[in-house]
């Protein structure tokens, strides 16, 4: 079972970098690859295709608890102006273009401060720690 | 009764922005504005940081064109040191900048604009996206991704990572290129040529069906600004600034990028956080100018690369000498991708790029430095003032998207007046407004990327503030 953890976000926008912090707190895990990026881009579709599972970890502007949920490859039509794509879009590209057969989840790490600056708010730091615990449990259970 | 149509937000153009279309009492579109509501705080955040750390910090501004910021920042650092970088370092810098342009343009052309171009502006919006393209032509979509991967792979090899490469430094670069790495990069070149040949063929085959859009989506006279080498050819890395007018006359030539503040002004508008740069001799807003792919192919005498020059000659024959139509940014982008691949091939075949002397060491010799290069979206300036300890006292970043700000606003207004009928809102109308913006591929790069993306919507708002009509997708 090969799992990819993909953290995205901008560390210079404070809590937008919460996903990277979650992976730092988790640390290296056997059988798990980890990668950090500012945003999701189309070529990542090929990169995730060899894995059995992928977890996209992202900050969330909605308040609440850290949570983990499957991603549905059923994206709504979006305005084609942005330079990044959504987790559902990435999953669909991976399935359609590169035959990705694995499972995919989105780990949301709520934040409260997305202004310019580095360092996380207390809320985001706490949520990043919760995300690390969720991911640890997941990797230990082997994607069950 | 006057109304306001608001498209808000223009989702994730690397930031937060919205478009308002103002309707007059007669029910006609009166004007439109492209609002940028994001504050660029990066200049302030730089203050107090050592200048030699700036390339690494600047790489974090943007996930799409970090290399350009690294290069402009490194060149500003070179100026503070008062040094000329070794030839191998300059060639590496040129190589990575071409790779940056290639990957960024590939994203813009294949993923953002191709759905419009190949499926039509009025096609089903549910399918007029990258997924519709994947269903219709998976090979073309896959080739677009591969072309972008080529550029990204070069950035990764040189920079150590794709998104925030920190290989650049004042005085040179931090890595010596190996033969194996050079050979791997060269291995991508034939496929890149093949993909671009297909892309040119596809674009040319549909251009005639977009005559209405070509004429009315951002077609107006402006100045064009870009960097050229001493022969007047394309140069993404170094050179002098040339400005031409809408008829191709050279307005200014041989301008020193280090003196940009003497000929470029920066105005502000209360309704936008983004600056509005203009050409000072013509004042504001009369000094509106455009930068980026269309501007660059307008200012050069030639590309300086045989394949790209063939395409440039055909482009100019088809559309006269200087193109004012924003729609032609797309074809200009393809020409620049081809130029980039040729330049990459030439640089990699130059043995000097493998030399081990890639950085000069020096102390601080100047209290001010300006770095300039061509980024994917246009000319980029980094201007630093430092104290005696080399810490940034003041930083000014003049980015490409802001230099196109006046033109983007004008393009949005022109497009809205032509295509938006306030009495009968249709998705295709809104798509054309977006398409006007998309020509410039704007990057408002200080964005967040958190979950919680909002939909694009257009609203008709009455004088009392009530929403009279709304379209969202």
PDB file of C-alpha atoms in Angstrom, chain A residues 16-93:
ATOM      1  CA  UNK A  16      -2.975  28.994   4.607  1.00  0.00           C
ATOM      2  CA  UNK A  17       0.224  27.134   5.479  1.00  0.00           C
ATOM      3  CA  UNK A  18      -1.484  24.883   8.059  1.00  0.00           C
ATOM      4  CA  UNK A  19      -1.247  21.803   5.851  1.00  0.00           C
ATOM      5  CA  UNK A  20       2.538  22.060   5.692  1.00  0.00           C
ATOM      6  CA  UNK A  21       2.664  22.292   9.459  1.00  0.00           C
ATOM      7  CA  UNK A  22       0.524  19.156   9.750  1.00  0.00           C
ATOM      8  CA  UNK A  23       3.033  17.205   7.677  1.00  0.00           C
ATOM      9  CA  UNK A  24       5.922  18.570   9.720  1.00  0.00           C
ATOM     10  CA  UNK A  25       4.236  17.391  12.902  1.00  0.00           C
ATOM     11  CA  UNK A  26       3.488  13.994  11.379  1.00  0.00           C
ATOM     12  CA  UNK A  27       7.070  13.447  10.283  1.00  0.00           C
ATOM     13  CA  UNK A  28       8.300  10.652   7.983  1.00  0.00           C
ATOM     14  CA  UNK A  29       6.191   7.504   8.028  1.00  0.00           C
ATOM     15  CA  UNK A  30       7.028   4.114   6.539  1.00  0.00           C
ATOM     16  CA  UNK A  31       5.385   3.499   3.183  1.00  0.00           C
ATOM     17  CA  UNK A  32       4.207   7.071   2.980  1.00  0.00           C
ATOM     18  CA  UNK A  33       5.453   9.718   0.568  1.00  0.00           C
ATOM     19  CA  UNK A  34       4.923  13.355   1.398  1.00  0.00           C
ATOM     20  CA  UNK A  35       5.052  16.438  -0.739  1.00  0.00           C
ATOM     21  CA  UNK A  36       4.392  20.121  -0.157  1.00  0.00           C
ATOM     22  CA  UNK A  37       3.274  22.591  -2.782  1.00  0.00           C
ATOM     23  CA  UNK A  38       1.724  25.996  -2.909  1.00  0.00           C
ATOM     24  CA  UNK A  39      -1.214  24.839  -4.957  1.00  0.00           C
ATOM     25  CA  UNK A  40      -2.569  21.937  -6.962  1.00  0.00           C
ATOM     26  CA  UNK A  41      -1.640  21.961 -10.633  1.00  0.00           C
ATOM     27  CA  UNK A  42      -2.571  19.647 -13.517  1.00  0.00           C
ATOM     28  CA  UNK A  43       0.737  17.815 -13.795  1.00  0.00           C
ATOM     29  CA  UNK A  44       0.238  16.453 -10.286  1.00  0.00           C
ATOM     30  CA  UNK A  45      -2.378  14.142 -11.823  1.00  0.00           C
ATOM     31  CA  UNK A  46       0.359  11.968 -13.249  1.00  0.00           C
ATOM     32  CA  UNK A  47       2.379  12.121 -10.058  1.00  0.00           C
ATOM     33  CA  UNK A  48      -0.392  10.683  -7.920  1.00  0.00           C
ATOM     34  CA  UNK A  49      -1.315   7.975 -10.415  1.00  0.00           C
ATOM     35  CA  UNK A  50       1.197   5.330  -9.189  1.00  0.00           C
ATOM     36  CA  UNK A  51      -0.075   5.521  -5.616  1.00  0.00           C
ATOM     37  CA  UNK A  52      -2.786   3.412  -4.028  1.00  0.00           C
ATOM     38  CA  UNK A  53      -4.102   6.385  -2.162  1.00  0.00           C
ATOM     39  CA  UNK A  54      -3.627  10.108  -1.881  1.00  0.00           C
ATOM     40  CA  UNK A  55      -4.547  12.510   0.890  1.00  0.00           C
ATOM     41  CA  UNK A  56      -4.646  16.168  -0.057  1.00  0.00           C
ATOM     42  CA  UNK A  57      -4.145  18.278   3.028  1.00  0.00           C
ATOM     43  CA  UNK A  58      -5.326  21.861   2.735  1.00  0.00           C
ATOM     44  CA  UNK A  59      -6.229  24.778   4.945  1.00  0.00           C
ATOM     45  CA  UNK A  60      -9.926  25.521   5.177  1.00  0.00           C
ATOM     46  CA  UNK A  61     -11.528  28.931   5.447  1.00  0.00           C
ATOM     47  CA  UNK A  62     -14.589  27.367   7.079  1.00  0.00           C
ATOM     48  CA  UNK A  63     -14.354  27.103  10.868  1.00  0.00           C
ATOM     49  CA  UNK A  64     -14.793  23.807  12.662  1.00  0.00           C
ATOM     50  CA  UNK A  65     -12.824  20.711  13.447  1.00  0.00           C
ATOM     51  CA  UNK A  66     -10.107  19.144  11.356  1.00  0.00           C
ATOM     52  CA  UNK A  67     -11.735  16.498   9.220  1.00  0.00           C
ATOM     53  CA  UNK A  68     -10.944  13.877   6.658  1.00  0.00           C
ATOM     54  CA  UNK A  69     -13.365  12.880   3.919  1.00  0.00           C
ATOM     55  CA  UNK A  70     -13.217  11.040   0.586  1.00  0.00           C
ATOM     56  CA  UNK A  71     -12.899  13.166  -2.531  1.00  0.00           C
ATOM     57  CA  UNK A  72     -15.460  12.650  -5.251  1.00  0.00           C
ATOM     58  CA  UNK A  73     -14.134  12.981  -8.789  1.00  0.00           C
ATOM     59  CA  UNK A  74     -17.134  14.998  -9.833  1.00  0.00           C
ATOM     60  CA  UNK A  75     -16.073  18.618 -10.057  1.00  0.00           C
ATOM     61  CA  UNK A  76     -18.523  21.385 -10.680  1.00  0.00           C
ATOM     62  CA  UNK A  77     -17.813  23.685 -13.583  1.00  0.00           C
ATOM     63  CA  UNK A  78     -15.476  26.424 -12.458  1.00  0.00           C
ATOM     64  CA  UNK A  79     -14.354  29.640 -13.954  1.00  0.00           C
ATOM     65  CA  UNK A  80     -11.216  28.803 -15.961  1.00  0.00           C
ATOM     66  CA  UNK A  81      -9.231  31.758 -14.706  1.00  0.00           C
ATOM     67  CA  UNK A  82      -7.214  30.399 -11.837  1.00  0.00           C
ATOM     68  CA  UNK A  83      -3.810  28.837 -11.957  1.00  0.00           C
ATOM     69  CA  UNK A  84      -4.637  26.126  -9.503  1.00  0.00           C
ATOM     70  CA  UNK A  85      -7.145  23.305  -9.632  1.00  0.00           C
ATOM     71  CA  UNK A  86      -9.299  21.774  -6.918  1.00  0.00           C
ATOM     72  CA  UNK A  87      -8.828  18.357  -5.304  1.00  0.00           C
ATOM     73  CA  UNK A  88     -11.835  16.969  -7.147  1.00  0.00           C
ATOM     74  CA  UNK A  89     -10.460  18.262 -10.436  1.00  0.00           C
ATOM     75  CA  UNK A  90      -7.063  16.749  -9.785  1.00  0.00           C
ATOM     76  CA  UNK A  91      -8.623  13.407  -8.963  1.00  0.00           C
ATOM     77  CA  UNK A  92     -10.678  13.428 -12.158  1.00  0.00           C
ATOM     78  CA  UNK A  93      -7.646  14.289 -14.273  1.00  0.00           C
TER      79      UNK A  93
END
